[in-house]
Short mmCIF file of C-alpha atoms in Angstrom, two decimals:
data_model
loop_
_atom_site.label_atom_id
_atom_site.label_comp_id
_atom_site.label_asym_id
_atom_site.label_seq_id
_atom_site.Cartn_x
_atom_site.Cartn_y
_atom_site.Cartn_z
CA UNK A 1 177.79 26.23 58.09
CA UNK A 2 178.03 27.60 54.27
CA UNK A 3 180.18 30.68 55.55
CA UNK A 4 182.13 28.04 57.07
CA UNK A 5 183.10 26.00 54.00
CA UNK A 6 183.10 29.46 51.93
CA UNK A 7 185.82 30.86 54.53
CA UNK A 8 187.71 27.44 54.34
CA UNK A 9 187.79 28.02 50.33
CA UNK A 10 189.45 31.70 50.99
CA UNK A 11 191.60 30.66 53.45
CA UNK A 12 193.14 27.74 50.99
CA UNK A 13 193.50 30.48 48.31
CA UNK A 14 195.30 33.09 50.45
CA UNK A 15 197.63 30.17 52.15
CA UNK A 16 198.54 28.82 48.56
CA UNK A 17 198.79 32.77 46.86
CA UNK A 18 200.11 34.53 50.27
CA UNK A 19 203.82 33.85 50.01
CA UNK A 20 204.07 34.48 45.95
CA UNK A 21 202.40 37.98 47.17
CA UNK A 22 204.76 38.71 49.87
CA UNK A 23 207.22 38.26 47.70
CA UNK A 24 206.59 40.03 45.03
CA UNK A 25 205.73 42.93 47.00
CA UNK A 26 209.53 42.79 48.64
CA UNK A 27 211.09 42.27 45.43
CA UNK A 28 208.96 45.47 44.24
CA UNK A 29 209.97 47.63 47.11
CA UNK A 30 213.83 46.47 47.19
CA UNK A 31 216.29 48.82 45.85
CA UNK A 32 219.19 47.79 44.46
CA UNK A 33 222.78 49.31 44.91
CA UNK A 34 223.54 50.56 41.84
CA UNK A 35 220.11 52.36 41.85
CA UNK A 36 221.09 53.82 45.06
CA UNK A 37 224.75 54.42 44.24
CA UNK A 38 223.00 56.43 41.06
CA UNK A 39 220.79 58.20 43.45
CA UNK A 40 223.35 59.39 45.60
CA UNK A 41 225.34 60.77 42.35
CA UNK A 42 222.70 62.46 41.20
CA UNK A 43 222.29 64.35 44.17
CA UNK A 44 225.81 65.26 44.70
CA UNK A 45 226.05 66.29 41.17
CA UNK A 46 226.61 70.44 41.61
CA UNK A 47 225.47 72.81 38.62
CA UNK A 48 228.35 73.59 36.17
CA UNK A 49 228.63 77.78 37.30
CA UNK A 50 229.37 75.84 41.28
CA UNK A 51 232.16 73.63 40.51
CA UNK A 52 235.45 75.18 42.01
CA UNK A 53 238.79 73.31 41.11
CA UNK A 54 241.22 72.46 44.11
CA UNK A 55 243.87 74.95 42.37
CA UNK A 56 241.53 77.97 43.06
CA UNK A 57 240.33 77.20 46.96
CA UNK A 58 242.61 79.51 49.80
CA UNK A 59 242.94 77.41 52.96
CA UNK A 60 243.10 80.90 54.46
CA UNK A 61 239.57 81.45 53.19
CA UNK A 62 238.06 78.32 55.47
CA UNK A 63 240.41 78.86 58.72
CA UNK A 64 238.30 79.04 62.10
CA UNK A 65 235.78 76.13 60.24
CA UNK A 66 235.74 72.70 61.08
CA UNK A 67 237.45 70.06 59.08
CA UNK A 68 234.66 68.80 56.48
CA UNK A 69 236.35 65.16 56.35
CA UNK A 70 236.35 64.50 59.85
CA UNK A 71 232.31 65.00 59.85
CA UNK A 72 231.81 63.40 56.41
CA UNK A 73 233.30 60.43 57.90
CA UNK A 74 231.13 60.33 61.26
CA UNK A 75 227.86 60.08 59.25
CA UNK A 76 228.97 58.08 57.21
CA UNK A 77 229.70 55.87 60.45
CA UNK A 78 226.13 56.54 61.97
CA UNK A 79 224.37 55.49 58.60
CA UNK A 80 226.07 52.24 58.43
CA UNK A 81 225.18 51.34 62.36
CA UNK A 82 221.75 52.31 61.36
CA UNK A 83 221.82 50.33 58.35
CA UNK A 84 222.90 47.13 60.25
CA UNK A 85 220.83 47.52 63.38
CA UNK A 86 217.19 47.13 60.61
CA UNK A 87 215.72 44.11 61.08
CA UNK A 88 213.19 43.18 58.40
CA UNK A 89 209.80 42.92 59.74
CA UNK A 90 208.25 39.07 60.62
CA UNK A 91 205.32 38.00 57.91
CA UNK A 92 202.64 36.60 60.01
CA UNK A 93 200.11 36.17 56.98
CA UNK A 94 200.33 32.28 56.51
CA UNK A 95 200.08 32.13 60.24
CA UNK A 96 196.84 33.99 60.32
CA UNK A 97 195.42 32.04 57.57
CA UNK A 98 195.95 28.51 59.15
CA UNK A 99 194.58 30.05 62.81
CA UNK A 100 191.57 31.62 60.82
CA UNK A 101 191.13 27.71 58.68
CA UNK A 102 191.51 26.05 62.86
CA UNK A 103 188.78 28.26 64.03
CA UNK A 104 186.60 27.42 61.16
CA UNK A 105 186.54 23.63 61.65
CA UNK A 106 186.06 23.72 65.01
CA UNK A 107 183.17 25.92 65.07
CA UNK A 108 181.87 24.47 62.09
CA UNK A 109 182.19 21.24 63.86
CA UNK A 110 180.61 22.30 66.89
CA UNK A 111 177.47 23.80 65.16
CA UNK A 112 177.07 20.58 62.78
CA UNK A 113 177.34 18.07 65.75
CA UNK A 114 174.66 19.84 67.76
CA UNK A 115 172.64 20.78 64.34
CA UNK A 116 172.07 17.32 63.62
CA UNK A 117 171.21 16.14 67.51
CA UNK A 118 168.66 18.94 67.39
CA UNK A 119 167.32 17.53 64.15
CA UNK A 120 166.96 13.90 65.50
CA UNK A 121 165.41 14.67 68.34
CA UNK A 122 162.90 16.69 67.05
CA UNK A 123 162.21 14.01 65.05
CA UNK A 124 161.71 11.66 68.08
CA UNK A 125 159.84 13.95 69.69
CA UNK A 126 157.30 14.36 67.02
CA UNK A 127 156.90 10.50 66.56
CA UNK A 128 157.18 9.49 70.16
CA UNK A 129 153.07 9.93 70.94
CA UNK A 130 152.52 7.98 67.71
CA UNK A 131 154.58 5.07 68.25
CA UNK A 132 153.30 4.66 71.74
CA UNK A 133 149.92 4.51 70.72
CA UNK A 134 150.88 1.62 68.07
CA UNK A 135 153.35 -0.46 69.85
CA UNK A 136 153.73 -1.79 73.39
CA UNK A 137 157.56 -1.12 73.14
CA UNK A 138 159.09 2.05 72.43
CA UNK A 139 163.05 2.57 72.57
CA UNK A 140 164.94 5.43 73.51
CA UNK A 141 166.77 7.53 70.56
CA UNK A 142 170.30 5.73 69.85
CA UNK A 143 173.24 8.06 68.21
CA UNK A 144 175.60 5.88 66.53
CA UNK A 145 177.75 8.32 65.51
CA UNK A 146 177.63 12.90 64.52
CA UNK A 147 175.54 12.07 61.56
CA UNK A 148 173.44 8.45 62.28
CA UNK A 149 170.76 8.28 64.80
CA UNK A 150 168.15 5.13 65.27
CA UNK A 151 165.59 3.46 67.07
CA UNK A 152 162.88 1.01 67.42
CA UNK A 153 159.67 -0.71 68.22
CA UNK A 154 158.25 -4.08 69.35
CA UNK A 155 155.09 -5.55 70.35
CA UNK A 156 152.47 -5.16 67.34
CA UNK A 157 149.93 -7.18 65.27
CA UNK A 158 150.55 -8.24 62.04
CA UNK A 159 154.63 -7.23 62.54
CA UNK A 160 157.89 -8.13 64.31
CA UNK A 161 158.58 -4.35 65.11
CA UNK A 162 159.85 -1.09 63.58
CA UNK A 163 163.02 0.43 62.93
CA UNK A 164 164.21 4.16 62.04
CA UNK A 165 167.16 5.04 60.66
CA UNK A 166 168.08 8.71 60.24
CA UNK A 167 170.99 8.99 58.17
CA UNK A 168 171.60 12.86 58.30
CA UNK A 169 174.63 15.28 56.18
CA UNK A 170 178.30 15.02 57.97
CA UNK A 171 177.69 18.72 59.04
CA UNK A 172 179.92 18.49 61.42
CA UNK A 173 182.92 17.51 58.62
CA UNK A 174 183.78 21.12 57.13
CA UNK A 175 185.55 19.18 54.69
CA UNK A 176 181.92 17.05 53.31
CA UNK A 177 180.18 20.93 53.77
CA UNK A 178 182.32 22.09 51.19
CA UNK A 179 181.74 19.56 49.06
CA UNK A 180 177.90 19.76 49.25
CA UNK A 181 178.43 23.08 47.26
CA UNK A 182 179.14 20.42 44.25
CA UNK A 183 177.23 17.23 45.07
CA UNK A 184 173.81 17.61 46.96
CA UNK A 185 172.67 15.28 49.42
CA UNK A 186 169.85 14.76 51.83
CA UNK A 187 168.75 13.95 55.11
CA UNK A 188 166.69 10.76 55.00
CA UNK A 189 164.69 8.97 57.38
CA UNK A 190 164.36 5.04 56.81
CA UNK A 191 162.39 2.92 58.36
CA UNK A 192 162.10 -1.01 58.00
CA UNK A 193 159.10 -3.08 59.20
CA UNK A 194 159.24 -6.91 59.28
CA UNK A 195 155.88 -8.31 58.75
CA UNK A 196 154.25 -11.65 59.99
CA UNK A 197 154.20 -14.54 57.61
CA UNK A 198 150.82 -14.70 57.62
CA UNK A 199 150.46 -10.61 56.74
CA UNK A 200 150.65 -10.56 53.29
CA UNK A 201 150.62 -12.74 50.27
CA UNK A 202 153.12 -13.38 47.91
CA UNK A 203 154.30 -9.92 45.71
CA UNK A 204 156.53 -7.12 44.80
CA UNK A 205 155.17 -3.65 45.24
CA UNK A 206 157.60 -0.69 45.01
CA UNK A 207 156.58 3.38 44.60
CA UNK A 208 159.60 5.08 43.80
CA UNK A 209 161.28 8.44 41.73
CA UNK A 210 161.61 7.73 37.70
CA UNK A 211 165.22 9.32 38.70
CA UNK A 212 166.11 6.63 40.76
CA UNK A 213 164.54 3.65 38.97
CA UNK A 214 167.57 2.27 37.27
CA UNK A 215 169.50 2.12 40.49
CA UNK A 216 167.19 0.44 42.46
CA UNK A 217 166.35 -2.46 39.83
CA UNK A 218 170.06 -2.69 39.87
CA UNK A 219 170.20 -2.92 43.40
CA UNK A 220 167.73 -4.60 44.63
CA UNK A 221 167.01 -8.38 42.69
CA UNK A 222 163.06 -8.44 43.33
CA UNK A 223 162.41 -5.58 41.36
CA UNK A 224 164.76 -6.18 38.47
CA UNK A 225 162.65 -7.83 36.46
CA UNK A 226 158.81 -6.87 37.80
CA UNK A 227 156.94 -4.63 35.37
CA UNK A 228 156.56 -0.86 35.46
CA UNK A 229 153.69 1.06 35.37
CA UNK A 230 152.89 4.51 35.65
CA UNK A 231 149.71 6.03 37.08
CA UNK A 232 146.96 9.16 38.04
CA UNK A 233 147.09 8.14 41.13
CA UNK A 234 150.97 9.46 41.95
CA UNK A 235 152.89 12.65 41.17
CA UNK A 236 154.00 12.16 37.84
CA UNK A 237 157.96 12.15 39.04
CA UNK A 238 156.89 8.47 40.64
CA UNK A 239 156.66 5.14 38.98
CA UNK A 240 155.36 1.61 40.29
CA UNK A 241 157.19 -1.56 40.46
CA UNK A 242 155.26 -4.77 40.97
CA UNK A 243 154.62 -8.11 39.60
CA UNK A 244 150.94 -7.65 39.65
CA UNK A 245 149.02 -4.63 38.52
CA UNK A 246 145.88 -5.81 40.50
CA UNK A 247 147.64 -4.10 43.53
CA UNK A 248 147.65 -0.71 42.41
CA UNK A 249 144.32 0.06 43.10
CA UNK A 250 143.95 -1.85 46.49
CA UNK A 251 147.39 -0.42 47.91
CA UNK A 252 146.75 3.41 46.59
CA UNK A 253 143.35 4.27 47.69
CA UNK A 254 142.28 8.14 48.24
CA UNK A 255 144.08 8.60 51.27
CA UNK A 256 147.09 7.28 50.50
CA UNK A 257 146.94 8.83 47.67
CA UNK A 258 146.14 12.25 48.69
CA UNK A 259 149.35 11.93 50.86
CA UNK A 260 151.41 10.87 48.38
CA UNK A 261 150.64 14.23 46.49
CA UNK A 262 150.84 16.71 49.12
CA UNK A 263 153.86 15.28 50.31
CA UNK A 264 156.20 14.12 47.31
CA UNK A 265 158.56 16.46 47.96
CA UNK A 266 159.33 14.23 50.82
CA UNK A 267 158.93 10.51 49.49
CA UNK A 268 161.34 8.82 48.16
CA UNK A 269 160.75 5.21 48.16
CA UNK A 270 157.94 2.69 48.83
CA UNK A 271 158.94 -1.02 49.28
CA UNK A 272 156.82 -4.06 50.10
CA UNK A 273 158.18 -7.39 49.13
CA UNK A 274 158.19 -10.69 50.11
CA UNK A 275 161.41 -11.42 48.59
CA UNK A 276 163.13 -9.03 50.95
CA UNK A 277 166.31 -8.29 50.51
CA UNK A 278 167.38 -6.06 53.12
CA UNK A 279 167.36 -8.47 56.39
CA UNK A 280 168.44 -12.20 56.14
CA UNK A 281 166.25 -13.28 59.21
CA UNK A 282 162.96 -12.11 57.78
CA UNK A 283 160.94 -12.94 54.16
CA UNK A 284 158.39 -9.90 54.09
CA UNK A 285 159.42 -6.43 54.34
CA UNK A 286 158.11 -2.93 54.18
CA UNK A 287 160.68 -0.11 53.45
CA UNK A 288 159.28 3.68 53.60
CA UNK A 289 162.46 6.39 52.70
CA UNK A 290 161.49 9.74 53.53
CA UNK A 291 163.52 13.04 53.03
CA UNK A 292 163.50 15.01 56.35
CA UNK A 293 162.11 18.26 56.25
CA UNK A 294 163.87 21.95 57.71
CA UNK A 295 164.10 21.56 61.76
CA UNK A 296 160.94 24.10 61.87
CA UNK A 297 159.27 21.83 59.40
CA UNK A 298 159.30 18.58 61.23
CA UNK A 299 155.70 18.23 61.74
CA UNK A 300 155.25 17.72 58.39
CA UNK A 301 156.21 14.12 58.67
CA UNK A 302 153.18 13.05 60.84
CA UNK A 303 151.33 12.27 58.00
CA UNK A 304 153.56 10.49 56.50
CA UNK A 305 154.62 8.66 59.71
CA UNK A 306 150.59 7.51 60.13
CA UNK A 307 150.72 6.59 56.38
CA UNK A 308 153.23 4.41 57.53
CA UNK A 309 151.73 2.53 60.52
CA UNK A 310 148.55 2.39 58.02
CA UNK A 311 150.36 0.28 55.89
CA UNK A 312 150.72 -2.83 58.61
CA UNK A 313 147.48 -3.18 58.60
CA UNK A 314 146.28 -2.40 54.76
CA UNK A 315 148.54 -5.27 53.50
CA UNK A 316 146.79 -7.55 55.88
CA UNK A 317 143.66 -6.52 53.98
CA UNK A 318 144.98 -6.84 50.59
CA UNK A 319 144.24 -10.59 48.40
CA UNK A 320 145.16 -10.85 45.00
CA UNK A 321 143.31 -13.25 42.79
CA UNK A 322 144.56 -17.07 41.76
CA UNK A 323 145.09 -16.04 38.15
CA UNK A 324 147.59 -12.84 39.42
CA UNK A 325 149.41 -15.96 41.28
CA UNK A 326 149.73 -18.07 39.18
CA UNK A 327 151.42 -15.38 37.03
CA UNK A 328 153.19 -14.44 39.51
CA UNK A 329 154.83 -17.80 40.71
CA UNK A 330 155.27 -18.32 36.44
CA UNK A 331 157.24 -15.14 36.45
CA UNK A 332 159.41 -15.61 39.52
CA UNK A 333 160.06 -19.66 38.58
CA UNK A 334 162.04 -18.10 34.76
CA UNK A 335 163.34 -15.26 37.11
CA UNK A 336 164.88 -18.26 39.25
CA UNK A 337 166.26 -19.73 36.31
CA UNK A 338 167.83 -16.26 34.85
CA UNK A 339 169.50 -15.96 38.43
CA UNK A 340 170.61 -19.12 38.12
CA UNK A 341 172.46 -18.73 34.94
CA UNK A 342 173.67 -14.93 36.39
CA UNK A 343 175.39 -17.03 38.85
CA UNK A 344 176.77 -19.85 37.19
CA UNK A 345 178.58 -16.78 34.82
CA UNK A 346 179.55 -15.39 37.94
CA UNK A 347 181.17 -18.52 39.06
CA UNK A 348 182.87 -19.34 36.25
CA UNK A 349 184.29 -15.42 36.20
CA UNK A 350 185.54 -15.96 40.07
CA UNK A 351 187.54 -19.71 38.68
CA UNK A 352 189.26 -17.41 36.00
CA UNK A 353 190.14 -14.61 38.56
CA UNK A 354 191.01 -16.70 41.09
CA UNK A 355 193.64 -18.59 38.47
CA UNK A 356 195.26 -15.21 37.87
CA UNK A 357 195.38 -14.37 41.71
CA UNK A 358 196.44 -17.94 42.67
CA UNK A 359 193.69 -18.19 45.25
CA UNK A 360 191.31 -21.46 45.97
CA UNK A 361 188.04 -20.47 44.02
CA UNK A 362 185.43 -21.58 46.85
CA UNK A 363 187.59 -19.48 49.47
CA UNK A 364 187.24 -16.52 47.11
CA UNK A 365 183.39 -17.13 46.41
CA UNK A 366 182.82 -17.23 50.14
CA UNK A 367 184.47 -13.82 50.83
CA UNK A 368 182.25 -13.00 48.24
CA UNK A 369 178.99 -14.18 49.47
CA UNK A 370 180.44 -12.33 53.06
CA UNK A 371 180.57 -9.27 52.07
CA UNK A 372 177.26 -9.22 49.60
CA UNK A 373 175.74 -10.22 53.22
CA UNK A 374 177.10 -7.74 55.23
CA UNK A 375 175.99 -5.14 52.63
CA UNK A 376 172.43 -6.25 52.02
CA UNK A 377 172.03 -7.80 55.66
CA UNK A 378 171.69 -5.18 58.41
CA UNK A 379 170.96 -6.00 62.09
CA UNK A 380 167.66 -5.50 62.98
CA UNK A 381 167.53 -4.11 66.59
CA UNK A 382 164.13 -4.90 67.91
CA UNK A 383 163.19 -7.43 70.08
CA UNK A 384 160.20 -9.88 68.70
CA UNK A 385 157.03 -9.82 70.29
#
């Protein structure tokens, strides 16, 4: 798929810079008249000791020989019929280019498309036994479209279900390979478990890249203003986000902690929350975002994957003392009040927009409030057990 999107580059350069060369290359090779009228003179001209004047020739010299007119004229004749029955040879070169550019995509389309289905179900098929053996309820592999591919789970302790989400590259768009020479991207694997109310207590726990800190706190609202603390116990290119540094050590034991290491290269983000803000429906929340490994690789994600099931039943386990709570509820009762004040401003912004646009202000806030739920909302497709 690179020589794809590297033969789409050449073929854009020799359709824009074809033409320009054609033509220079005729203009180069086209004589004009008075070059060949000079041509012809030169050739004609006869050395000095050869010229005879008409005063000194004897018509009784040339009898018995043809007339030299008469043939003079005849090739003259013949040169101009050939000159007028030339036609100037057709310039398929653009042509070429555009056939060469329609072969690309669709090839490049065709291997993309079945790249990624091979990639997905690989995937599946290295999960399948595991999810079986975990939940009651295990749905078939759903492609949503050449790039998106889910499915899910039911029928669990301590959970509603699970969900995976493998959001893979547009391989199959020649146009979004070419660009992946500029901006890199990833195949990532996400998957979403809705826990019992009963599961859990009451916290914000979040292992995630230093690189992708900022965007998340901006993101997401329950870790935008929990503390930050770095620790032994990850890679050092991974931070912690919680309101309570009493979970570190229950949540990262050795195990999970060993996997962490071995596998960073493929971890991207750890959520727990019970503040969730992913799925309206549900309060408590576990979010694992993995980075899917080479199709000959895949198997490297069954430790993570058990890591992942593990995690049900370790938050079950986990209690935090009353002194973390009370800190805790402290912390999220001024957070309340900050958001509170975040959206009064916001309000007050929307009155002053909606003046300018002429528009009811509630209307407006509700389209609002619409589309921040569509965004942060998504279905969850299991059925509860």
């Amino acid at each position: 798929m690179k020589w794809a999107s590297f033969l789409l580059l050449c073929s854009l350069l020799c359709a824009l810079l074809g033409p320009s060369f054609s033509q220079h290359t005729e203009e180069n090779f086209d004589l004009g008249e008075d070059d060949v009228e000079e041509e012809v003179q030169l050739h004609d001209t006869k050395p000095f000791h050869q010229q005879v004047t008409e005063s000194e020739i004897d018509d009784e010299d040339f009898e018995g020989f043809p007339e030299p007119t008469q043939k003079t004229e005849t090739a003259s004749e013949d040169q101009g019929n050939q000159t007028t029955t030339d036609v100037e040879p057709m310039n398929f070169f653009v042509e070429i280019i555009y056939a060469v550019f329609l072969a690309a995509y669709l090839f490049n389309y065709w291997q993309g498309k079945n790249y990624n289905q091979d990639l997905a179900n690989r995937w599946y098929e290295e999960v399948k036994a595991l999810l079986n053996d975990n939940f009651s309820n295990v749905y078939e592999l759903i492609k949503e479209s050449n790039y998106k591919f889910s499915t899910s789970t039911s029928g669990r302790i301590n959970c509603v279900g699970l969900q995976a989400v493998l959001d893979l590259k547009k391989r199959h768009d020649l146009f979004s390979s070419f660009a992946s020479f500029f901006v890199s991207s990833s195949d990532t694997l996400t998957i979403d478990i809705p826990l019992n109310e009963v599961t859990m207590d009451r916290f914000v726990f979040a292992i995630v890249r230093k690189k992708e800190e900022k965007q998340m706190k901006k993101d997401l609202l329950d870790l935008k203003y929990v503390g930050k603390h770095e620790s032994p116990l990850l890679p050092p290119n991974f931070v912690i986000l919680t309101d309570s540094d009493e979970l570190i050590d229950q949540i990262i034991h050795k195990e999970v902690e060993m996997t962490l290491k071995k596998y960073a290269h493929l971890v991207q983000s750890i959520h727990v929350s019970d503040l969730n803000p992913f799925y309206a429906k549900y309060h408590k929340v576990i979010r694992f975002v993995f980075l899917l490994p080479q199709l000959d690789e895949m198997s490297s994600l069954d430790t993570l994957m058990r890591m992942t099931i593990h995690f049900i039943d370790l938050l079950r386990r986990i209690r935090i003392s009353k002194q973390a709570k009370i800190k805790i509820d402290r912390d999220r009762t001024k957070i309340a009040q900050i958001t509170i004040k975040e959206k009064e401003k916001e309000r007050s912004e929307e009155k002053e927009e909606a003046k300018k646009k002429d528009v009811d202000p509630e209307v407006l806030r509700k389209r609002q409030e619409r589309k921040m739920m569509k965004k942060h909302s998504p279905k969850f497709k299991v059925i509860s057990a």
